Coordinates of N, CA and C in Angstrom, one line a residue:
G288 N 1.7 17.8 -3.0 CA 1.6 17.3 -4.2 C 1.8 15.9 -4.0
R289 N 1.6 15.3 -5.1 CA 1.7 13.8 -5.2 C 3.1 13.5 -5.5
T290 N 3.8 14.2 -5.8 CA 5.2 13.8 -6.3 C 6.2 15.3 -6.1
R291 N 7.3 15.3 -6.0 CA 8.2 16.5 -5.9 C 8.2 17.3 -6.7
A292 N 8.0 17.1 -8.2 CA 7.7 18.0 -9.0 C 6.6 18.8 -8.9
E293 N 5.5 18.2 -8.6 CA 4.2 18.6 -8.4 C 4.1 19.8 -7.2
A294 N 4.8 19.3 -6.1 CA 4.9 20.3 -5.0 C 6.0 21.5 -5.2
V295 N 6.7 21.3 -5.9 CA 7.7 22.6 -6.5 C 6.8 23.4 -7.2
S296 N 6.1 22.8 -8.3 CA 5.3 23.8 -9.3 C 4.0 24.5 -8.4
S297 N 3.5 23.9 -7.4 CA 2.4 24.3 -6.6 C 2.8 25.9 -6.1
L298 N 4.1 26.1 -5.9 CA 4.8 27.3 -5.1 C 4.6 28.3 -6.3
A299 N 4.6 28.1 -7.6 CA 4.6 29.3 -8.5 C 3.4 30.5 -8.3
P300 N 2.2 29.9 -7.9 CA 1.1 31.0 -7.9 C 1.5 31.7 -6.6
L301 N 2.1 31.5 -5.5 CA 2.7 32.3 -4.0 C 3.6 32.8 -4.7
G302 N 4.7 32.4 -5.3 CA 5.7 33.2 -5.6 C 5.1 34.5 -6.4
A303 N 4.3 34.3 -7.5 CA 3.9 35.5 -8.2 C 3.1 36.4 -7.2
M304 N 2.7 36.2 -6.2 CA 2.1 37.3 -5.2 C 3.0 37.9 -4.4
A305 N 4.2 37.2 -4.5 CA 5.5 37.8 -3.3 C 5.3 39.4 -3.6
H306 N 5.5 40.3 -2.6 CA 5.9 41.4 -2.5 C 4.7 42.4 -3.0
R307 N 3.5 41.7 -3.3 CA 2.4 42.6 -3.7 C 1.6 42.6 -2.6
L308 N 0.7 43.3 -2.7 CA -0.6 44.0 -1.5 C -2.0 42.8 -1.6
V309 N -1.9 42.1 -0.5 CA -3.0 41.0 -0.7 C -3.7 41.0 0.6
S310 N -5.0 40.3 0.6 CA -5.9 40.5 1.7 C -5.8 39.1 2.4
I311 N -6.1 38.9 3.5 CA -6.1 37.9 4.2 C -7.5 38.0 5.2
A312 N -8.3 36.9 5.1 CA -9.8 36.9 5.7 C -9.6 36.0 6.9
V313 N -10.1 36.1 8.0 CA -10.1 35.4 9.0 C -11.6 35.1 9.8
D314 N -12.1 33.9 9.8 CA -13.5 33.8 10.5 C -13.1 33.1 11.8
D315 N -13.0 34.0 13.2 CA -12.8 33.3 14.3 C -14.1 32.8 15.0
G316 N -15.0 32.6 14.2 CA -16.3 32.2 14.9 C -17.5 33.1 15.6
V317 N -16.8 34.5 15.8 CA -17.4 35.8 16.2 C -17.9 36.7 15.0
A318 N -16.8 37.1 14.3 CA -16.6 37.9 13.2 C -15.7 37.4 11.9
E319 N -16.0 37.4 10.8 CA -15.3 37.3 9.6 C -14.5 38.7 9.3
T320 N -13.3 39.0 9.6 CA -12.6 40.2 9.3 C -11.3 39.8 8.3
Y321 N -10.7 40.9 7.9 CA -9.8 40.7 7.0 C -8.8 42.0 7.1
A322 N -7.4 41.8 6.7 CA -6.5 43.0 6.8 C -5.9 42.7 5.2
T323 N -5.1 44.0 4.9 CA -4.3 44.3 3.8 C -3.0 44.3 3.9
G324 N -2.1 43.4 3.3 CA -0.5 43.8 3.5 C 0.3 43.1 2.3
A325 N 1.7 43.5 2.5 CA 2.7 43.1 1.6 C 2.7 41.5 1.9
L326 N 2.7 40.6 1.1 CA 3.2 39.3 1.1 C 4.8 38.9 0.7
T327 N 5.4 38.4 1.6 CA 6.6 37.6 1.5 C 6.6 35.9 1.6
V328 N 7.2 35.3 0.9 CA 7.3 33.6 0.8 C 8.5 33.5 1.3
E329 N 8.8 32.7 2.2 CA 9.9 31.9 2.7 C 9.7 30.3 2.5
V330 N 10.5 29.7 1.5 CA 10.4 28.3 1.4 C 11.6 27.8 1.9
G331 N 11.0 26.4 2.9 CA 11.8 25.9 3.4 C 12.9 24.9 2.8
K332 N 14.0 24.4 3.8 CA 15.0 23.7 3.0 C 14.6 22.2 2.4
G333 N 14.9 22.2 1.3 CA 14.6 20.7 0.6 C 12.9 20.5 0.7
V334 N 12.7 19.3 -0.1 CA 11.3 18.9 -0.4 C 11.4 17.2 0.0
R335 N 10.5 17.2 1.1 CA 10.2 15.5 1.3 C 9.3 15.2 0.8
G336 N 9.4 14.1 0.0 CA 8.3 13.6 -0.7 C 7.4 14.7 -2.0
G337 N 6.4 14.8 -1.2 CA 5.4 15.5 -2.1 C 5.0 17.0 -1.2
A338 N 6.2 17.1 -0.1 CA 5.7 18.2 0.7 C 6.7 19.3 0.6
V339 N 6.5 20.4 0.7 CA 7.4 21.6 0.7 C 6.8 22.7 2.0
T340 N 8.0 22.9 2.9 CA 7.5 23.6 4.1 C 7.9 25.4 3.7
L341 N 7.0 26.1 4.0 CA 6.9 27.5 3.1 C 6.4 28.3 4.8
T342 N 6.7 29.4 4.9 CA 6.1 30.4 5.8 C 5.9 31.8 4.9
L343 N 4.3 32.0 5.0 CA 4.0 33.4 4.4 C 3.7 34.3 5.4
T344 N 4.3 35.5 5.2 CA 4.1 36.6 6.1 C 3.6 37.9 5.5
I345 N 2.6 38.4 5.9 CA 1.9 39.6 5.3 C 2.2 40.8 6.3
V346 N 2.7 41.7 5.9 CA 3.0 43.1 6.9 C 2.0 43.8 6.5
C347 N 1.1 44.4 7.6 CA 0.1 45.1 7.1 C 0.2 46.6 7.8
P348 N 0.7 47.6 7.1 CA 0.7 49.0 7.5 C -0.4 49.7 8.0
D349 N -1.7 49.1 7.9 CA -2.7 49.7 8.6 C -3.3 48.5 9.6
P350 N -3.0 48.8 10.9 CA -3.2 47.8 11.9 C -4.7 47.3 12.5
R351 N -5.4 48.0 11.4 CA -6.9 47.6 11.8 C -7.4 46.4 10.8
R352 N -8.2 45.8 11.5 CA -9.1 44.6 11.0 C -10.6 45.0 10.4
Y353 N -10.9 44.6 9.1 CA -12.1 45.0 8.8 C -13.2 44.1 8.6
G354 N -14.5 44.2 8.9 CA -15.3 43.2 8.6 C -15.6 42.9 7.0
T355 N -15.8 41.8 6.6 CA -15.6 41.5 5.1 C -16.8 42.1 4.5
T356 N -17.8 42.4 5.1 CA -19.4 42.8 4.5 C -19.1 44.5 5.0
P357 N -19.2 45.2 3.8 CA -19.4 46.6 4.1 C -20.7 47.1 4.4
H358 N -20.8 48.1 5.3 CA -22.3 48.8 5.3 C -22.4 50.1 4.6
R359 N -23.6 50.5 4.0 CA -23.7 51.7 3.4 C -25.0 52.3 3.8
A360 N -25.1 53.7 3.4 CA -26.2 54.4 3.8 C -26.2 55.6 2.7
Y361 N -27.4 55.8 2.5 CA -27.5 56.8 1.4 C -28.7 57.9 1.8
L362 N -27.9 59.1 1.5 CA -28.6 60.4 1.7 C -28.6 61.1 0.4
S363 N -29.7 62.0 0.5 CA -29.9 62.8 -0.6 C -30.4 64.2 -0.3
P364 N -30.4 65.2 -1.0 CA -30.9 66.4 -0.7 C -32.4 66.5 -0.8
G365 N -33.2 66.9 -0.1 CA -34.8 66.9 -0.4 C -35.3 68.2 0.4
A366 N -36.6 68.0 0.8 CA -37.3 69.1 1.3 C -36.7 69.3 2.6
S367 N -36.6 68.2 3.3 CA -36.3 67.9 4.9 C -34.7 68.8 5.0
A368 N -34.0 68.8 3.8 CA -32.6 69.4 3.9 C -32.8 70.8 4.4
G369 N -33.8 71.7 4.3 CA -34.0 73.0 4.8 C -34.2 73.4 6.2
A370 N -34.7 72.3 6.8 CA -35.0 72.5 8.3 C -33.7 72.3 9.1
L371 N -32.6 72.5 8.9 CA -31.5 72.3 9.6 C -31.1 73.4 10.7
G372 N -31.8 74.2 11.0 CA -31.8 75.4 12.0 C -30.6 76.4 11.5
W373 N -30.7 76.2 10.2 CA -29.6 77.4 9.8 C -30.2 78.8 9.5
H374 N -29.7 79.7 10.0 CA -30.2 81.2 10.1 C -29.3 82.1 10.0
A375 N -29.2 83.1 9.0 CA -28.2 83.9 8.7 C -27.8 84.7 9.8
D376 N -29.1 85.3 10.7 CA -28.9 86.3 11.4 C -28.4 85.6 12.9
A377 N -28.0 84.3 13.0 CA -27.7 83.8 14.3 C -26.5 84.1 14.5
P378 N -26.0 84.2 15.8 CA -24.6 84.9 16.2 C -23.5 83.9 15.3
H379 N -23.7 82.7 15.4 CA -22.5 82.0 14.8 C -23.4 81.0 13.4
G380 N -24.4 81.4 12.8 CA -24.8 80.8 12.0 C -25.8 79.6 12.3
L381 N -25.5 79.0 13.5 CA -26.5 77.8 13.7 C -27.4 78.3 14.9
L382 N -28.7 77.8 15.0 CA -29.6 77.9 16.3 C -30.1 76.5 16.9
W383 N -29.2 76.5 18.2 CA -29.3 75.3 19.0 C -30.7 74.9 19.5
P384 N -31.1 73.9 19.8 CA -30.6 72.7 19.2 C -31.1 72.6 17.8
L385 N -30.3 72.0 16.8 CA -30.6 71.8 15.7 C -32.2 71.1 15.5
S386 N -32.6 71.5 14.3 CA -34.0 70.6 14.1 C -33.8 70.1 12.4
Y387 N -34.2 68.9 12.3 CA -33.8 68.2 11.2 C -35.1 67.9 10.7
G388 N -36.4 68.4 10.8 CA -37.8 68.3 10.0 C -38.0 66.7 10.4
G389 N -39.0 66.5 9.5 CA -39.7 65.2 9.8 C -39.9 64.7 8.4
G390 N -38.8 64.8 7.7 CA -38.5 64.0 6.2 C -39.0 64.8 5.3
G391 N -38.6 64.5 4.2 CA -38.9 65.1 2.9 C -38.7 64.2 1.6
A392 N -38.7 65.0 0.5 CA -38.4 64.0 -0.7 C -37.3 63.1 -0.6
G393 N -36.3 63.6 0.0 CA -35.1 62.6 0.2 C -34.9 62.6 1.3
A394 N -34.2 61.4 1.8 CA -33.7 61.2 3.2 C -32.2 61.6 3.2
N395 N -32.5 62.8 4.1 CA -31.2 63.7 4.2 C -30.6 63.3 5.5
V396 N -30.9 61.9 6.5 CA -30.2 61.8 7.6 C -30.0 60.1 7.7
A397 N -29.0 60.1 8.1 CA -28.6 58.6 8.4 C -27.9 58.5 9.6
T398 N -28.2 57.1 10.0 CA -27.3 56.5 11.4 C -26.3 55.5 10.7
L399 N -24.9 55.6 11.1 CA -24.0 54.9 10.8 C -23.6 54.1 12.3
R400 N -23.8 52.6 12.1 CA -23.3 51.9 13.4 C -21.9 51.2 13.2
N401 N -21.2 50.9 14.2 CA -20.0 50.2 14.0 C -19.8 49.5 15.2
D402 N -20.1 47.9 15.2 CA -20.1 47.0 15.9 C -18.7 46.5 16.2
G403 N -17.5 47.2 15.9 CA -16.2 46.5 16.4 C -15.6 47.2 17.2
T404 N -14.2 47.3 17.5 CA -13.7 47.4 18.8 C -13.0 48.8 18.5
S405 N -13.0 49.5 17.5 CA -12.0 50.4 17.0 C -12.7 51.3 16.0
P406 N -12.6 52.6 16.0 CA -13.2 53.6 15.3 C -13.5 53.2 14.1
A407 N -14.6 53.5 13.1 CA -14.8 53.3 11.9 C -14.6 54.5 11.2
Y408 N -13.9 54.4 9.9 CA -13.4 56.0 9.2 C -14.3 55.7 7.9
P409 N -15.9 56.4 7.6 CA -16.1 55.8 6.2 C -15.5 56.3 5.1
V410 N -15.8 56.2 4.0 CA -15.5 56.7 2.5 C -16.9 57.2 2.2
I411 N -17.0 58.4 2.0 CA -18.3 59.1 1.5 C -18.0 59.7 0.0
T412 N -19.0 59.2 -0.5 CA -19.1 59.4 -2.3 C -20.4 60.2 -2.7
A413 N -20.1 61.6 -3.1 CA -21.1 62.3 -3.6 C -21.1 62.3 -5.3
S414 N -22.6 62.0 -5.7 CA -22.5 61.7 -7.0 C -23.9 62.8 -7.3
G415 N -24.0 63.0 -8.7 CA -25.1 63.9 -9.1 C -25.0 65.3 -9.7
D416 N -25.6 66.2 -9.0 CA -25.6 67.5 -9.6 C -25.8 68.3 -8.1
M417 N -24.9 68.6 -7.7 CA -25.1 69.1 -6.3 C -24.2 70.2 -6.0
A418 N -24.4 71.2 -5.0 CA -23.4 72.2 -4.8 C -23.6 72.5 -3.2
G419 N -23.0 73.2 -2.5 CA -22.9 73.5 -0.9 C -23.3 72.3 -0.1
L420 N -22.4 71.1 -0.5 CA -22.4 70.0 0.3 C -21.8 69.9 1.5
V421 N -22.7 69.9 2.8 CA -22.3 69.9 3.9 C -22.8 68.7 4.7
L422 N -22.1 68.0 5.5 CA -22.7 67.1 6.4 C -22.2 67.4 7.8
T423 N -23.2 67.1 8.8 CA -23.3 67.4 10.0 C -23.4 66.4 11.0
D424 N -22.6 66.2 11.9 CA -22.8 65.3 13.2 C -24.2 65.9 14.0
T425 N -24.9 65.1 14.0 CA -26.2 65.8 14.5 C -25.9 65.6 16.1
S426 N -25.0 65.0 16.9 CA -25.0 65.1 18.3 C -23.9 66.0 18.7
T427 N -23.1 66.3 17.7 CA -21.9 67.2 18.1 C -22.0 68.7 17.5
G428 N -22.8 68.7 16.2 CA -22.6 69.8 15.3 C -21.4 70.1 14.4
A429 N -20.4 69.1 14.6 CA -19.4 69.1 13.8 C -19.7 68.9 12.4
Q430 N -19.0 69.5 11.4 CA -19.6 69.5 9.9 C -18.2 69.2 8.9
L431 N -18.5 68.8 7.9 CA -17.8 68.6 6.9 C -18.1 69.1 5.5
A432 N -17.7 70.2 4.9 CA -18.0 70.8 4.0 C -17.2 71.0 2.7
W433 N -17.7 70.8 1.7 CA -16.9 70.8 0.2 C -17.6 71.8 -0.6
D434 N -17.0 72.7 -0.8 CA -17.3 74.0 -1.6 C -17.3 73.9 -3.2
G435 N -16.9 72.6 -3.5 CA -16.8 72.5 -5.1 C -18.1 72.0 -5.6
H436 N -18.4 71.9 -6.7 CA -19.5 71.4 -7.7 C -19.4 69.7 -7.6
V437 N -20.6 69.2 -7.4 CA -20.7 67.8 -8.0 C -21.1 67.7 -9.0
G438 N -20.4 67.1 -9.9 CA -21.0 67.2 -11.2 C -20.7 66.1 -12.1
A439 N -20.1 65.7 -13.2 CA -19.7 64.5 -14.1 C -18.9 63.6 -13.4
Q440 N -18.1 63.9 -12.3 CA -17.3 63.0 -11.5 C -17.5 62.9 -10.4
P441 N -18.0 61.6 -9.5 CA -18.2 62.0 -8.2 C -17.1 62.6 -7.2
V442 N -17.5 62.9 -6.2 CA -16.5 63.3 -5.2 C -16.4 62.3 -3.9
T443 N -15.2 62.2 -3.7 CA -15.1 60.9 -2.7 C -14.4 61.8 -1.3
L444 N -14.9 61.7 -0.2 CA -14.5 62.3 0.9 C -14.1 60.9 1.7
D445 N -12.8 60.8 2.0 CA -11.9 59.8 2.7 C -11.8 60.3 4.1
C446 N -12.6 59.6 5.1 CA -12.6 60.0 6.3 C -11.4 59.4 7.2
L447 N -10.8 58.4 6.7 CA -9.4 58.1 7.6 C -8.3 59.2 7.0
S448 N -8.0 59.1 5.7 CA -7.1 60.0 5.2 C -7.0 61.7 5.5
R449 N -8.6 61.6 5.7 CA -9.1 63.2 5.8 C -8.9 63.9 4.4
T450 N -9.1 63.5 3.3 CA -8.8 64.0 1.8 C -10.2 64.1 1.3
A451 N -10.2 64.7 0.1 CA -11.3 65.0 -0.9 C -10.5 64.7 -2.4
S452 N -11.0 63.8 -3.1 CA -10.5 63.9 -4.3 C -11.9 63.7 -5.3
V453 N -11.4 64.0 -6.6 CA -12.4 63.9 -7.8 C -11.8 62.8 -9.0
A454 N -12.5 61.9 -9.2 CA -11.6 61.2 -10.4 C -10.2 60.8 -9.7
G455 N -9.9 60.4 -8.6 CA -8.5 60.4 -8.2 C -7.4 61.4 -8.1
V456 N -8.1 62.7 -8.2 CA -7.3 63.7 -8.4 C -8.0 64.2 -7.1
D457 N -6.5 65.0 -6.0 CA -6.8 65.3 -4.9 C -7.3 66.8 -5.0
A458 N -8.5 66.8 -4.3 CA -9.3 68.2 -4.5 C -9.5 68.6 -2.8
S459 N -8.7 68.3 -1.9 CA -9.0 68.6 -0.4 C -8.7 70.3 -0.1
R460 N -8.3 71.0 -1.2 CA -8.3 72.6 -1.2 C -9.6 73.0 -1.1
L461 N -10.5 72.3 -1.7 CA -11.7 73.0 -1.9 C -12.7 72.5 -0.5
L462 N -12.2 71.6 0.5 CA -12.8 71.5 1.8 C -12.7 72.9 2.7
S463 N -13.8 73.3 2.7 CA -13.8 74.9 4.1 C -13.9 74.5 5.2
V464 N -14.6 73.3 5.6 CA -14.7 72.8 6.9 C -14.0 71.3 6.9
R465 N -13.6 70.8 7.8 CA -12.8 69.5 8.1 C -13.2 68.6 9.2
G466 N -14.5 68.8 9.6 CA -14.8 68.0 10.6 C -15.1 66.6 10.2
F467 N -14.4 65.5 9.8 CA -14.4 64.2 9.3 C -15.1 63.3 10.4
P468 N -16.3 62.8 10.0 CA -16.7 62.1 11.0 C -16.2 60.6 10.9
S469 N -16.3 60.2 12.3 CA -15.9 58.9 12.5 C -17.3 58.3 13.2
V470 N -16.9 56.7 13.3 CA -18.1 56.1 14.0 C -17.3 55.1 15.3
P471 N -17.8 55.7 16.5 CA -17.1 55.2 17.6 C -17.4 53.8 17.5
A472 N -16.3 53.1 18.4 CA -16.1 51.6 18.4 C -17.6 51.2 19.4
G473 N -18.3 50.1 18.9 CA -19.6 49.5 19.3 C -20.6 50.9 19.6
G474 N -20.6 51.9 18.8 CA -21.6 53.0 19.1 C -21.9 53.3 17.4
E475 N -22.6 54.3 17.3 CA -23.0 55.1 15.9 C -22.8 56.4 16.0
V476 N -23.1 56.9 14.9 CA -23.1 58.5 14.6 C -24.0 58.7 13.6
T477 N -25.1 59.8 13.7 CA -25.9 60.3 12.8 C -25.4 61.5 12.0
L478 N -25.5 61.4 10.8 CA -25.3 62.5 9.8 C -26.2 62.9 9.2
A479 N -26.4 64.4 9.0 CA -27.3 65.3 8.2 C -26.6 65.6 7.1
L480 N -27.2 65.6 5.9 CA -26.8 66.1 4.5 C -27.7 67.4 4.4
T481 N -26.9 68.7 4.0 CA -27.6 69.8 3.3 C -26.8 69.9 2.1
A482 N -27.5 70.1 1.3 CA -27.0 70.4 -0.5 C -28.2 71.1 -1.3
T483 N -27.7 71.9 -2.2 CA -28.8 72.3 -3.4 C -28.6 71.3 -4.4
G484 N -29.5 70.9 -5.1 CA -29.3 70.2 -6.6 C -29.9 68.9 -6.2
T485 N -29.6 68.0 -6.9 CA -30.0 66.5 -6.8 C -29.0 65.5 -7.1
G486 N -29.2 64.3 -6.5 CA -28.0 63.4 -6.2 C -28.1 62.6 -5.2
T487 N -27.1 61.8 -4.8 CA -27.1 60.7 -3.9 C -25.7 61.0 -3.3
V488 N -25.4 61.0 -2.0 CA -24.3 60.7 -1.1 C -24.5 59.3 -0.3
C489 N -23.5 58.5 -0.7 CA -23.3 57.2 -0.2 C -22.1 57.3 0.7
A490 N -22.3 56.8 2.3 CA -21.6 56.5 3.1 C -21.3 55.1 3.2
E491 N -19.8 54.6 3.0 CA -19.5 53.3 3.2 C -18.5 53.0 4.1
W492 N -18.9 52.1 5.1 CA -18.0 51.9 6.1 C -17.9 50.4 6.6
R493 N -17.0 50.0 7.5 CA -17.1 48.6 7.9 C -16.8 48.4 9.6
D494 N -17.4 47.3 9.9 CA -17.1 47.1 11.6 C -15.7 47.0 11.5
T495 N -14.7 47.8 12.6 CA -13.4 47.9 12.6 C -12.8 47.5 13.6
Y496 N -11.8 46.6 13.8 CA -11.4 46.2 14.9 C -9.9 46.3 14.9
I497 N -9.3 46.2 16.1 CA -7.9 46.4 16.4 C -7.4 45.6 17.7

């Protein structure tokens, strides 16, 4: 500040953020990433002219850094969703290798890529009017299945916390199979959707670093 009083008054906005969750973004010339944590403010002793010395510390419970730009992929049940190799008379329900058809009314397959250095865990949101929601990792056959009905409120599947929620209320009890997908560091995963009805499933993730 130009004066001592101006310097001291400029601390007020920082003080107001103390002990709150804040985000800090850093552009290191390679990627712009952010982390979220609790802020503490330590003010140095004395004011010299119009300068105040202070230290800002942000303690992040999640050690990961995330790309500031989110990635999104959209899937919807369609004609191609019926060509997933499911046969009721198969010994374990699925016949290998799985066939995902040649496309249909809705794009029911999407590839998620993570250019970071740590696995990324998508947040998957289903909305519309759907039932029998199943997401399958096409390379491993691992599945994430939710037995509830997707209706007036979207269903959120958090792959980091491995939970399901509807309107902020935990609905994890309706998860019949818990093969939550992750996107490997510097790699990708392809997911296929099976469901009946209409609607959209949005997977959102960020390049993740640690």
